[in-house]
Amino acid sequence: MLTDPIADMLTRIRNANKAMHDTAEMPTSRIKEEIARVLKDEGYIKDFRVVEVEGQPYSTLVVELKFGRNRQRVITVVKRVSPPRRRVYARKDRLPGVLGGLGTAILSTSTGLITSRQAAEKGIGGEVIAFVW
């Protein structure tokens, strides 16, 4: 049993990225699918899909990693900010910036998972899930 499935997801993506794998596989959940959607929308991954495993009670989330020219990594750092033991929240007037706007902060808000840029446009705050750059 995992105590922090989001940290497990981010670690699998980080390890697959460092090993230059094309995909990273993990058990799926709605929040993991939403994190993958945000990463795709921001251009950090190529695509993601949910694969039903025959004979198993669970599905697998497959994340297709993205590389630049000469196999240069698009994702440099993936960092979990708000673990279960220490939640980190950001108010609408104190949203986090990552690398002066070059990175992305993923927030869990009342409207779903969004980036800190989108949260600033909407004028809402939430729990800071991860930083990516």
mmCIF file of C-alpha atoms in Angstrom:
data_model
loop_
_atom_site.group_PDB
_atom_site.id
_atom_site.type_symbol
_atom_site.label_atom_id
_atom_site.label_comp_id
_atom_site.label_asym_id
_atom_site.label_seq_id
_atom_site.Cartn_x
_atom_site.Cartn_y
_atom_site.Cartn_z
ATOM 1 C CA MET A 1 0.000 0.000 0.000
ATOM 2 C CA LEU A 2 1.277 3.425 -0.920
ATOM 3 C CA THR A 3 0.923 6.295 1.516
ATOM 4 C CA ASP A 4 1.446 8.920 -1.183
ATOM 5 C CA PRO A 5 0.387 7.764 -4.667
ATOM 6 C CA ILE A 6 1.026 11.211 -6.204
ATOM 7 C CA ALA A 7 4.655 11.163 -5.031
ATOM 8 C CA ASP A 8 4.927 7.636 -6.444
ATOM 9 C CA MET A 9 3.643 8.888 -9.821
ATOM 10 C CA LEU A 10 6.063 11.805 -9.899
ATOM 11 C CA THR A 11 8.947 9.517 -8.891
ATOM 12 C CA ARG A 12 8.121 7.056 -11.683
ATOM 13 C CA ILE A 13 8.070 9.907 -14.208
ATOM 14 C CA ARG A 14 11.342 11.313 -12.818
ATOM 15 C CA ASN A 15 13.074 7.896 -12.929
ATOM 16 C CA ALA A 16 11.832 7.076 -16.441
ATOM 17 C CA ASN A 17 12.960 10.522 -17.600
ATOM 18 C CA LYS A 18 16.459 10.073 -16.134
ATOM 19 C CA ALA A 19 16.752 6.598 -17.669
ATOM 20 C CA MET A 20 15.632 8.050 -21.044
ATOM 21 C CA HIS A 21 12.641 5.700 -21.286
ATOM 22 C CA ASP A 22 9.864 6.594 -23.720
ATOM 23 C CA THR A 23 7.046 5.756 -21.280
ATOM 24 C CA ALA A 24 6.326 5.507 -17.575
ATOM 25 C CA GLU A 25 3.627 3.143 -16.277
ATOM 26 C CA MET A 26 1.761 3.288 -12.978
ATOM 27 C CA PRO A 27 -1.587 2.333 -11.410
ATOM 28 C CA THR A 28 -4.199 4.898 -12.352
ATOM 29 C CA SER A 29 -6.548 7.155 -10.430
ATOM 30 C CA ARG A 30 -8.504 10.275 -11.321
ATOM 31 C CA ILE A 31 -6.025 12.657 -9.730
ATOM 32 C CA LYS A 32 -3.107 11.007 -11.544
ATOM 33 C CA GLU A 33 -4.972 11.363 -14.830
ATOM 34 C CA GLU A 34 -5.569 15.055 -14.062
ATOM 35 C CA ILE A 35 -1.887 15.606 -13.241
ATOM 36 C CA ALA A 36 -0.992 13.936 -16.537
ATOM 37 C CA ARG A 37 -3.520 16.180 -18.320
ATOM 38 C CA VAL A 38 -1.912 19.310 -16.829
ATOM 39 C CA LEU A 39 1.573 18.055 -17.776
ATOM 40 C CA LYS A 40 0.375 17.441 -21.342
ATOM 41 C CA ASP A 41 -1.339 20.841 -21.591
ATOM 42 C CA GLU A 42 1.868 22.541 -20.404
ATOM 43 C CA GLY A 43 3.984 20.600 -22.920
ATOM 44 C CA TYR A 44 6.030 18.470 -20.512
ATOM 45 C CA ILE A 45 4.806 15.099 -21.847
ATOM 46 C CA LYS A 46 3.679 13.885 -25.274
ATOM 47 C CA ASP A 47 0.521 12.088 -24.225
ATOM 48 C CA PHE A 48 -1.027 9.764 -21.680
ATOM 49 C CA ARG A 49 -3.519 6.923 -21.851
ATOM 50 C CA VAL A 50 -5.321 4.526 -19.540
ATOM 51 C CA VAL A 51 -4.841 0.854 -20.371
ATOM 52 C CA GLU A 52 -7.199 -1.760 -18.971
ATOM 53 C CA VAL A 53 -5.196 -4.738 -17.679
ATOM 54 C CA GLU A 54 -6.981 -7.960 -18.575
ATOM 55 C CA GLY A 55 -7.631 -10.140 -15.539
ATOM 56 C CA GLN A 56 -6.651 -7.378 -13.095
ATOM 57 C CA PRO A 57 -8.976 -5.223 -10.984
ATOM 58 C CA TYR A 58 -7.045 -2.045 -11.818
ATOM 59 C CA SER A 59 -6.051 0.034 -14.840
ATOM 60 C CA THR A 60 -2.616 1.299 -15.780
ATOM 61 C CA LEU A 61 -1.765 4.897 -16.636
ATOM 62 C CA VAL A 62 0.878 5.100 -19.377
ATOM 63 C CA VAL A 63 2.647 8.463 -19.678
ATOM 64 C CA GLU A 64 4.598 9.073 -22.895
ATOM 65 C CA LEU A 65 7.607 11.227 -22.085
ATOM 66 C CA LYS A 66 8.765 14.027 -24.344
ATOM 67 C CA PHE A 67 12.330 14.712 -25.408
ATOM 68 C CA GLY A 68 13.799 17.563 -27.406
ATOM 69 C CA ARG A 69 16.438 17.516 -30.096
ATOM 70 C CA ASN A 70 19.297 15.071 -29.508
ATOM 71 C CA ARG A 71 17.205 13.347 -26.786
ATOM 72 C CA GLN A 72 17.414 16.399 -24.520
ATOM 73 C CA ARG A 73 15.008 16.069 -21.578
ATOM 74 C CA VAL A 74 11.987 18.373 -21.489
ATOM 75 C CA ILE A 75 11.374 17.714 -17.777
ATOM 76 C CA THR A 76 14.347 18.770 -15.666
ATOM 77 C CA VAL A 77 12.819 18.534 -12.183
ATOM 78 C CA VAL A 78 9.535 17.144 -10.845
ATOM 79 C CA LYS A 79 9.076 17.962 -7.167
ATOM 80 C CA ARG A 80 6.247 17.033 -4.775
ATOM 81 C CA VAL A 81 5.379 20.052 -2.638
ATOM 82 C CA SER A 82 2.447 19.029 -0.435
ATOM 83 C CA PRO A 83 2.904 15.530 1.030
ATOM 84 C CA PRO A 84 0.160 13.953 3.175
ATOM 85 C CA ARG A 85 1.951 14.783 6.417
ATOM 86 C CA ARG A 86 2.427 18.489 5.637
ATOM 87 C CA ARG A 87 -0.123 20.119 3.379
ATOM 88 C CA VAL A 88 0.914 23.335 1.642
ATOM 89 C CA TYR A 89 -1.784 25.785 0.586
ATOM 90 C CA ALA A 90 -1.524 28.986 -1.414
ATOM 91 C CA ARG A 91 -3.955 31.883 -1.194
ATOM 92 C CA LYS A 92 -5.062 33.669 -4.331
ATOM 93 C CA ASP A 93 -2.768 36.618 -3.578
ATOM 94 C CA ARG A 94 0.255 34.394 -2.742
ATOM 95 C CA LEU A 95 0.388 31.888 -5.597
ATOM 96 C CA PRO A 96 3.799 30.268 -6.106
ATOM 97 C CA GLY A 97 6.029 31.136 -9.019
ATOM 98 C CA VAL A 98 8.500 28.542 -10.297
ATOM 99 C CA LEU A 99 11.834 29.709 -11.750
ATOM 100 C CA GLY A 100 10.501 33.191 -12.397
ATOM 101 C CA GLY A 101 7.661 31.885 -14.543
ATOM 102 C CA LEU A 102 9.702 29.349 -16.536
ATOM 103 C CA GLY A 103 8.362 26.404 -14.517
ATOM 104 C CA THR A 104 4.874 25.295 -13.561
ATOM 105 C CA ALA A 105 3.167 24.880 -10.198
ATOM 106 C CA ILE A 106 0.243 22.418 -10.177
ATOM 107 C CA LEU A 107 -2.556 23.349 -7.771
ATOM 108 C CA SER A 108 -5.592 21.462 -6.577
ATOM 109 C CA THR A 109 -8.481 23.926 -6.422
ATOM 110 C CA SER A 110 -12.248 23.831 -6.107
ATOM 111 C CA THR A 111 -12.416 23.819 -9.926
ATOM 112 C CA GLY A 112 -9.967 20.907 -10.338
ATOM 113 C CA LEU A 113 -6.252 20.656 -10.995
ATOM 114 C CA ILE A 114 -4.839 23.747 -12.695
ATOM 115 C CA THR A 115 -1.557 25.631 -12.973
ATOM 116 C CA SER A 116 -0.713 28.617 -10.799
ATOM 117 C CA ARG A 117 -0.998 30.820 -13.909
ATOM 118 C CA GLN A 118 -4.588 29.669 -14.485
ATOM 119 C CA ALA A 119 -5.363 30.093 -10.770
ATOM 120 C CA ALA A 120 -4.122 33.695 -10.907
ATOM 121 C CA GLU A 121 -6.382 34.377 -13.905
ATOM 122 C CA LYS A 122 -9.381 32.890 -12.091
ATOM 123 C CA GLY A 123 -8.492 34.545 -8.780
ATOM 124 C CA ILE A 124 -8.500 31.337 -6.706
ATOM 125 C CA GLY A 125 -6.039 29.518 -4.469
ATOM 126 C CA GLY A 126 -5.609 25.918 -3.420
ATOM 127 C CA GLU A 127 -3.265 23.138 -2.371
ATOM 128 C CA VAL A 128 0.117 23.158 -4.109
ATOM 129 C CA ILE A 129 0.611 19.641 -5.475
ATOM 130 C CA ALA A 130 3.908 19.821 -7.394
ATOM 131 C CA PHE A 131 6.498 21.964 -9.143
ATOM 132 C CA VAL A 132 7.725 21.043 -12.613
ATOM 133 C CA TRP A 133 10.442 22.614 -14.709
#
